[in-house]
Backbone as a printed PyTorch tensor [residue, N CA C, xyz], in Angstrom:
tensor([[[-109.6590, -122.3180, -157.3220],
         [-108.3260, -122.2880, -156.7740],
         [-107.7380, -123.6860, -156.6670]],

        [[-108.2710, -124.5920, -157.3800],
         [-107.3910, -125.7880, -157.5860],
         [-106.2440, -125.8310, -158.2010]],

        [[-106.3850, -125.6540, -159.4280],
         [-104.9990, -125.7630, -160.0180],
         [-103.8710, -124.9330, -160.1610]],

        [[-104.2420, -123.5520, -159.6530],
         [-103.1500, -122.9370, -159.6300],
         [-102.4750, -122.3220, -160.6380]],

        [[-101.9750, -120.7220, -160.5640],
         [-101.3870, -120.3870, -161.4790],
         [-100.5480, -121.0500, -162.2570]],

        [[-100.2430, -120.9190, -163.8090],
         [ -99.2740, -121.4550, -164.9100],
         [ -99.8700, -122.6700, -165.1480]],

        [[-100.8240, -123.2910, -164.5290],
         [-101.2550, -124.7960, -164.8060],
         [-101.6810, -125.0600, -166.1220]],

        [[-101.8410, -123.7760, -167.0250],
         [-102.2070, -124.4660, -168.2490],
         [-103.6640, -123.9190, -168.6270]],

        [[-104.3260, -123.0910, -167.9580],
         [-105.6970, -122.3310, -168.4740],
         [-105.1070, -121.3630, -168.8030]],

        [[-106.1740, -120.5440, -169.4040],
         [-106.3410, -119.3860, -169.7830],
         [-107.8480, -118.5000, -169.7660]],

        [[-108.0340, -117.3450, -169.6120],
         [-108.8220, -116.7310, -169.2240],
         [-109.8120, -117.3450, -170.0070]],

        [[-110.0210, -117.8290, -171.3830],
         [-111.4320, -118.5320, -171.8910],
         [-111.5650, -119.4350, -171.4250]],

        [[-110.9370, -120.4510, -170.6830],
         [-111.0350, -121.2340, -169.5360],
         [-111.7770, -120.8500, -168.5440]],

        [[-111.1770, -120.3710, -167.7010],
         [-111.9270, -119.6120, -166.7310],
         [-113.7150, -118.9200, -167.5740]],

        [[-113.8810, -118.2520, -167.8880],
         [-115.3340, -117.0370, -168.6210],
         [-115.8340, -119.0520, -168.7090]],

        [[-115.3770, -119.6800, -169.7610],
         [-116.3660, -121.2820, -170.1570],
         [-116.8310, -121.5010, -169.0090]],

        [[-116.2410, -122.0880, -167.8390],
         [-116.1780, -122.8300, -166.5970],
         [-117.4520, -121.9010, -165.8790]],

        [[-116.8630, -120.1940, -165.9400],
         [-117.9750, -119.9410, -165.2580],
         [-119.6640, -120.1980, -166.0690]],

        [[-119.8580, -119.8310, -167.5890],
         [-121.1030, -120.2180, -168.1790],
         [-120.9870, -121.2070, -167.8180]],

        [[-120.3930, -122.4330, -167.5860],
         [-120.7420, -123.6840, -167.1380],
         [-121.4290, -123.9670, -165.6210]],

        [[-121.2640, -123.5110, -164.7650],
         [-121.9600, -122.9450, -163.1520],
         [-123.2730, -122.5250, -163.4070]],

        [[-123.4150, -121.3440, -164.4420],
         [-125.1740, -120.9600, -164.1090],
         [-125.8780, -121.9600, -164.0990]],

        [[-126.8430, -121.4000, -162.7160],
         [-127.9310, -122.7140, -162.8210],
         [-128.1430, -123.0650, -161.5310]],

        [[-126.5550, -123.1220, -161.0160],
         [-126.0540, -123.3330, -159.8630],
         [-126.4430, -122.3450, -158.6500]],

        [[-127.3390, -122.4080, -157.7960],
         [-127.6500, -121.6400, -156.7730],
         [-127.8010, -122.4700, -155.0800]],

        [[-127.8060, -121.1860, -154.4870],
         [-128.5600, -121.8340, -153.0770],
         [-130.3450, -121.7290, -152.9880]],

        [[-130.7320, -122.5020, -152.5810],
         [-132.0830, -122.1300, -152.3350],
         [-132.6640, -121.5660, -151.2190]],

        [[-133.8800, -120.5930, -151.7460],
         [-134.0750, -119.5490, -150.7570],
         [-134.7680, -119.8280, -149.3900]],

        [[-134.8120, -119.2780, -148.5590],
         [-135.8590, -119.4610, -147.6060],
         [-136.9230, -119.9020, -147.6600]],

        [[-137.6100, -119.3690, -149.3510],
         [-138.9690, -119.7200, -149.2390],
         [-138.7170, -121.1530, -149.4470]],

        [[-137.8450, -121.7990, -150.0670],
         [-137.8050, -123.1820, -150.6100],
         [-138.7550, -123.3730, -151.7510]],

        [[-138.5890, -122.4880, -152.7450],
         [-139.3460, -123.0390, -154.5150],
         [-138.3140, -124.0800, -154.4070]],

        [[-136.9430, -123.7060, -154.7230],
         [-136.0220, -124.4900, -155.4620],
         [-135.4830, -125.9410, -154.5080]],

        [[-135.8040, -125.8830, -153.1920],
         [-135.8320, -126.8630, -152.3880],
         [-135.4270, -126.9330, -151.0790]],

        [[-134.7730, -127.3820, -150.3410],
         [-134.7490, -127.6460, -148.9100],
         [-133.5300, -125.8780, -148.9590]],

        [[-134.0780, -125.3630, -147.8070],
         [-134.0230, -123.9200, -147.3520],
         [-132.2460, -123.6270, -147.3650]],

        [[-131.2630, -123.0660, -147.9710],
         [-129.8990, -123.6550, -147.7090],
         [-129.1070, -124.2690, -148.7030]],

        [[-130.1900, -125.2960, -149.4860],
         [-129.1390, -126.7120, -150.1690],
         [-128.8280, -125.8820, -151.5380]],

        [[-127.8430, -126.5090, -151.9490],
         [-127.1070, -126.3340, -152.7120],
         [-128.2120, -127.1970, -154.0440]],

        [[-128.8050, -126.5190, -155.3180],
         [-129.9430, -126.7270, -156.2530],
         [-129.1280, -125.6930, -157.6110]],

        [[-129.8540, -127.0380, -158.7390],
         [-129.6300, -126.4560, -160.1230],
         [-130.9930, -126.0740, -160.7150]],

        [[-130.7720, -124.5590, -161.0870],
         [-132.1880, -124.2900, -161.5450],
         [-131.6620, -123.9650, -163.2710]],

        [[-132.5240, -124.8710, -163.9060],
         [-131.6200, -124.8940, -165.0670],
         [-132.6060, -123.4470, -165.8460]],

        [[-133.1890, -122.9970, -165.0770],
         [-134.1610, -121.5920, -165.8130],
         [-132.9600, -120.4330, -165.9200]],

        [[-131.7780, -120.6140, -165.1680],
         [-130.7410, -120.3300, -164.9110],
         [-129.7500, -120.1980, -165.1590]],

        [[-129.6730, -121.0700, -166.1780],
         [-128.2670, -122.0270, -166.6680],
         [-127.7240, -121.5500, -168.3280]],

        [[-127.2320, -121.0970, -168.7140],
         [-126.2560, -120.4450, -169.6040],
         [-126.3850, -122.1490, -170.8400]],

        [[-127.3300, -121.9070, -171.7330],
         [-127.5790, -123.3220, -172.3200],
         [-125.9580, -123.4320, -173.4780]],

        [[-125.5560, -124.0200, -173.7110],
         [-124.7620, -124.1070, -175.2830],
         [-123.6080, -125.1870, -174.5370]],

        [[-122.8150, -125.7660, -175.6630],
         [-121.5590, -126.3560, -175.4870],
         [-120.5370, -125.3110, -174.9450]],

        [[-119.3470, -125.9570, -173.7410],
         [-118.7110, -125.2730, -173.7370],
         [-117.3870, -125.8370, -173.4950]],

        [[-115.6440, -125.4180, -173.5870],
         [-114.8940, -126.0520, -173.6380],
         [-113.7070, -125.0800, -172.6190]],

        [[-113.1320, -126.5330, -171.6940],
         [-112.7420, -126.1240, -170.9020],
         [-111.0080, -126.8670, -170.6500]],

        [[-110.1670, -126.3310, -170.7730],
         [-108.8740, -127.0190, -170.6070],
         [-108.6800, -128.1670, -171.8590]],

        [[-109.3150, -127.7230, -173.0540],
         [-109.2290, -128.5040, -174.5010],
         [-110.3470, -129.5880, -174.8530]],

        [[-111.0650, -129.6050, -173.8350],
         [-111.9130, -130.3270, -173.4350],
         [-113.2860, -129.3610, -174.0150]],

        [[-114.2900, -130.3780, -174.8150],
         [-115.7580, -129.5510, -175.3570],
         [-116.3650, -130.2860, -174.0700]],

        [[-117.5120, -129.6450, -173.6160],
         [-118.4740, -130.0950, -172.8680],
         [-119.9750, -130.0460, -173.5240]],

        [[-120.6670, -131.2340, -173.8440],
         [-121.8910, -130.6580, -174.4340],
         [-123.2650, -129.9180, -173.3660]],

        [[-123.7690, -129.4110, -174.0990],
         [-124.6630, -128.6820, -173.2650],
         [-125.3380, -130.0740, -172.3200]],

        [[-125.6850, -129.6450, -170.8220],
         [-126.0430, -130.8760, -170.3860],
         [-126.4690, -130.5820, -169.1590]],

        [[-127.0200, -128.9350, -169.1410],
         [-127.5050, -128.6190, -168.1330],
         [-126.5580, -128.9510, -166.8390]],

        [[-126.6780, -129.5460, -165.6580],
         [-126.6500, -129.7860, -164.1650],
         [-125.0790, -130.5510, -164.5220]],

        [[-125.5770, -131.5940, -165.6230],
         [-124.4050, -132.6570, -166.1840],
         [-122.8570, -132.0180, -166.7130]],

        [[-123.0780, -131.5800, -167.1460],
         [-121.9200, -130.3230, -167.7740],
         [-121.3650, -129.4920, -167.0970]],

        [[-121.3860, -128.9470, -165.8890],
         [-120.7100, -128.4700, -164.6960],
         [-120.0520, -129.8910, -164.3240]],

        [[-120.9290, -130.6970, -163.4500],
         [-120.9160, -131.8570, -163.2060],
         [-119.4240, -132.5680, -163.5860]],

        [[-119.4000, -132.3580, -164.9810],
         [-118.4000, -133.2600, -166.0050],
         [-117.0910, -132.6700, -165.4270]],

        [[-117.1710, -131.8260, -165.6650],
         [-115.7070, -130.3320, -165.5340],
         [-115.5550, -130.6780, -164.3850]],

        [[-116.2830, -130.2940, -163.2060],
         [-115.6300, -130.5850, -161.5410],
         [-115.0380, -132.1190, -161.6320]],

        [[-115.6380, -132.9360, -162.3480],
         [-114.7570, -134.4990, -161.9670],
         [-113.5510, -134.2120, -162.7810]],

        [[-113.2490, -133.9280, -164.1420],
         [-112.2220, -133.5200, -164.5610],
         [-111.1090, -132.5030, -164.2860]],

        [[-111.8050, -131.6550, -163.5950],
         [-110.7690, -130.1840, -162.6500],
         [-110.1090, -131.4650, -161.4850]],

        [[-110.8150, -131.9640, -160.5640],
         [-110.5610, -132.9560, -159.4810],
         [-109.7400, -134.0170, -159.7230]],

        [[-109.7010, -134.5400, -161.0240],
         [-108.2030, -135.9880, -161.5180],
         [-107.3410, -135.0900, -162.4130]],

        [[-107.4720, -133.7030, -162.4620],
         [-106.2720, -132.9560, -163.5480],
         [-104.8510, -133.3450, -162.4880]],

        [[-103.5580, -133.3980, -162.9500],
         [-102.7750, -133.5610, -162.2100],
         [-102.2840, -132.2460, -161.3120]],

        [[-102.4310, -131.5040, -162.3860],
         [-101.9830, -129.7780, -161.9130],
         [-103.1000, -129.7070, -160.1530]],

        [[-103.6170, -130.0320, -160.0610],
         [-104.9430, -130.3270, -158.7090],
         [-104.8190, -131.1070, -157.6960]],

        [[-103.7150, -131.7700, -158.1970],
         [-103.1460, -132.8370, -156.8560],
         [-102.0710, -132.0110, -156.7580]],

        [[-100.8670, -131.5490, -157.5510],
         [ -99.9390, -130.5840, -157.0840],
         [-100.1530, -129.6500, -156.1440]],

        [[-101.1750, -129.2400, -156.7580],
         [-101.5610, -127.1750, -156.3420],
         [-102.3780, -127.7150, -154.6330]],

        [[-102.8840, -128.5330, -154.5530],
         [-103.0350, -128.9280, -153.0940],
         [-102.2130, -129.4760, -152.0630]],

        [[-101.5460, -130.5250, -152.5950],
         [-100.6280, -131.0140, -151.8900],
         [ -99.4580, -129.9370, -151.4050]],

        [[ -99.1800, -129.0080, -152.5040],
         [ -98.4150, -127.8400, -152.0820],
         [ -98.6810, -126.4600, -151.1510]],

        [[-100.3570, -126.5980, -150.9580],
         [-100.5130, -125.6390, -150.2000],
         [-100.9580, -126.3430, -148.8870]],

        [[-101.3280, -127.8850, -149.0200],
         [-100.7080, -128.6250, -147.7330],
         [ -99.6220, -128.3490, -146.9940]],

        [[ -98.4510, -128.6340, -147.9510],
         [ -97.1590, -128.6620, -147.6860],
         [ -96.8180, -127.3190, -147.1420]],

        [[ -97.2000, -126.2380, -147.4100],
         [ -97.0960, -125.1120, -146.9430],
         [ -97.6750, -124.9020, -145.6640]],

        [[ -98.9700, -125.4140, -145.6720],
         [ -99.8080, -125.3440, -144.1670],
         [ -99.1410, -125.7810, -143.2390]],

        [[ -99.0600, -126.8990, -143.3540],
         [ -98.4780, -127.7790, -142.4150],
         [ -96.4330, -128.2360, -142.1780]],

        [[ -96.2700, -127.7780, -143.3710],
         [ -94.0630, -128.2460, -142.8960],
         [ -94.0620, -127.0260, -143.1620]],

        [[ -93.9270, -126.1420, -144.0330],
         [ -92.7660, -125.0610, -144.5230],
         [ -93.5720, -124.1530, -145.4150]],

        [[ -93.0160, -122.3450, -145.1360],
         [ -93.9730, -121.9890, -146.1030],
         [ -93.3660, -122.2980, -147.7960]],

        [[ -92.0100, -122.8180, -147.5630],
         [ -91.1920, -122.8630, -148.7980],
         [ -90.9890, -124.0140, -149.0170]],

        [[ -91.9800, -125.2090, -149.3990],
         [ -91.8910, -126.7730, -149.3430],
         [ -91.0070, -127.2110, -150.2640]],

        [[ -89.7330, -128.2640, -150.3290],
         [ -89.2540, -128.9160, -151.0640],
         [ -89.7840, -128.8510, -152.5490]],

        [[ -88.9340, -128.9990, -153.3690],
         [ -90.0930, -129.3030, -154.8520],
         [ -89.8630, -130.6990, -154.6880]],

        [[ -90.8960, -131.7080, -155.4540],
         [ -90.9690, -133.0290, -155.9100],
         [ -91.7030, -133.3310, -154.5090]]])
């Protein structure tokens, strides 16, 4: 929910992004995968191949390749809009100024 409708994906956007996540779990109680809670990449898990996201290829890179995409979803500009606007909504108006 960063960027927000019309921003410029499309549903193979979205399906990539998610093969890009497997891997991605919490770890269990018992703690195989590590401290009971934390947030762990089990790459036994992980959806292996290149994948491309907002025009962007990602090479396969396991843990790294999610990794890549969240820093790139996070400096897209459409991501400073789509927040700042539901700031702007939270907090002044539900109908915020444009610009």
């Amino acid at each position: 929910h960063t960027l927000g409708v019309g921003s410029g994906y499309a549903q193979a956007d979205v399906t990539s992004f998610a093969a890009m996540l497997t891997g991605w779990t919490m770890a269990g109680r018992e703690g195989r995968l590590g401290e009971p809670g934390s947030f762990v990449f089990n790459a036994n898990a992980h959806q292996p191949g290149k994948a491309a996201l907002l025009g962007k290829t990602y090479p396969d890179g396991g843990m790294g390749q999610a990794e890549a995409a969240l820093n790139d979803i996070a400096r897209h500009p459409a991501t400073a809009r789509h927040i700042a606007t539901k700031l702007a909504r939270h907090f002044i108006a539900d109908d915020p100024p444009a610009g």
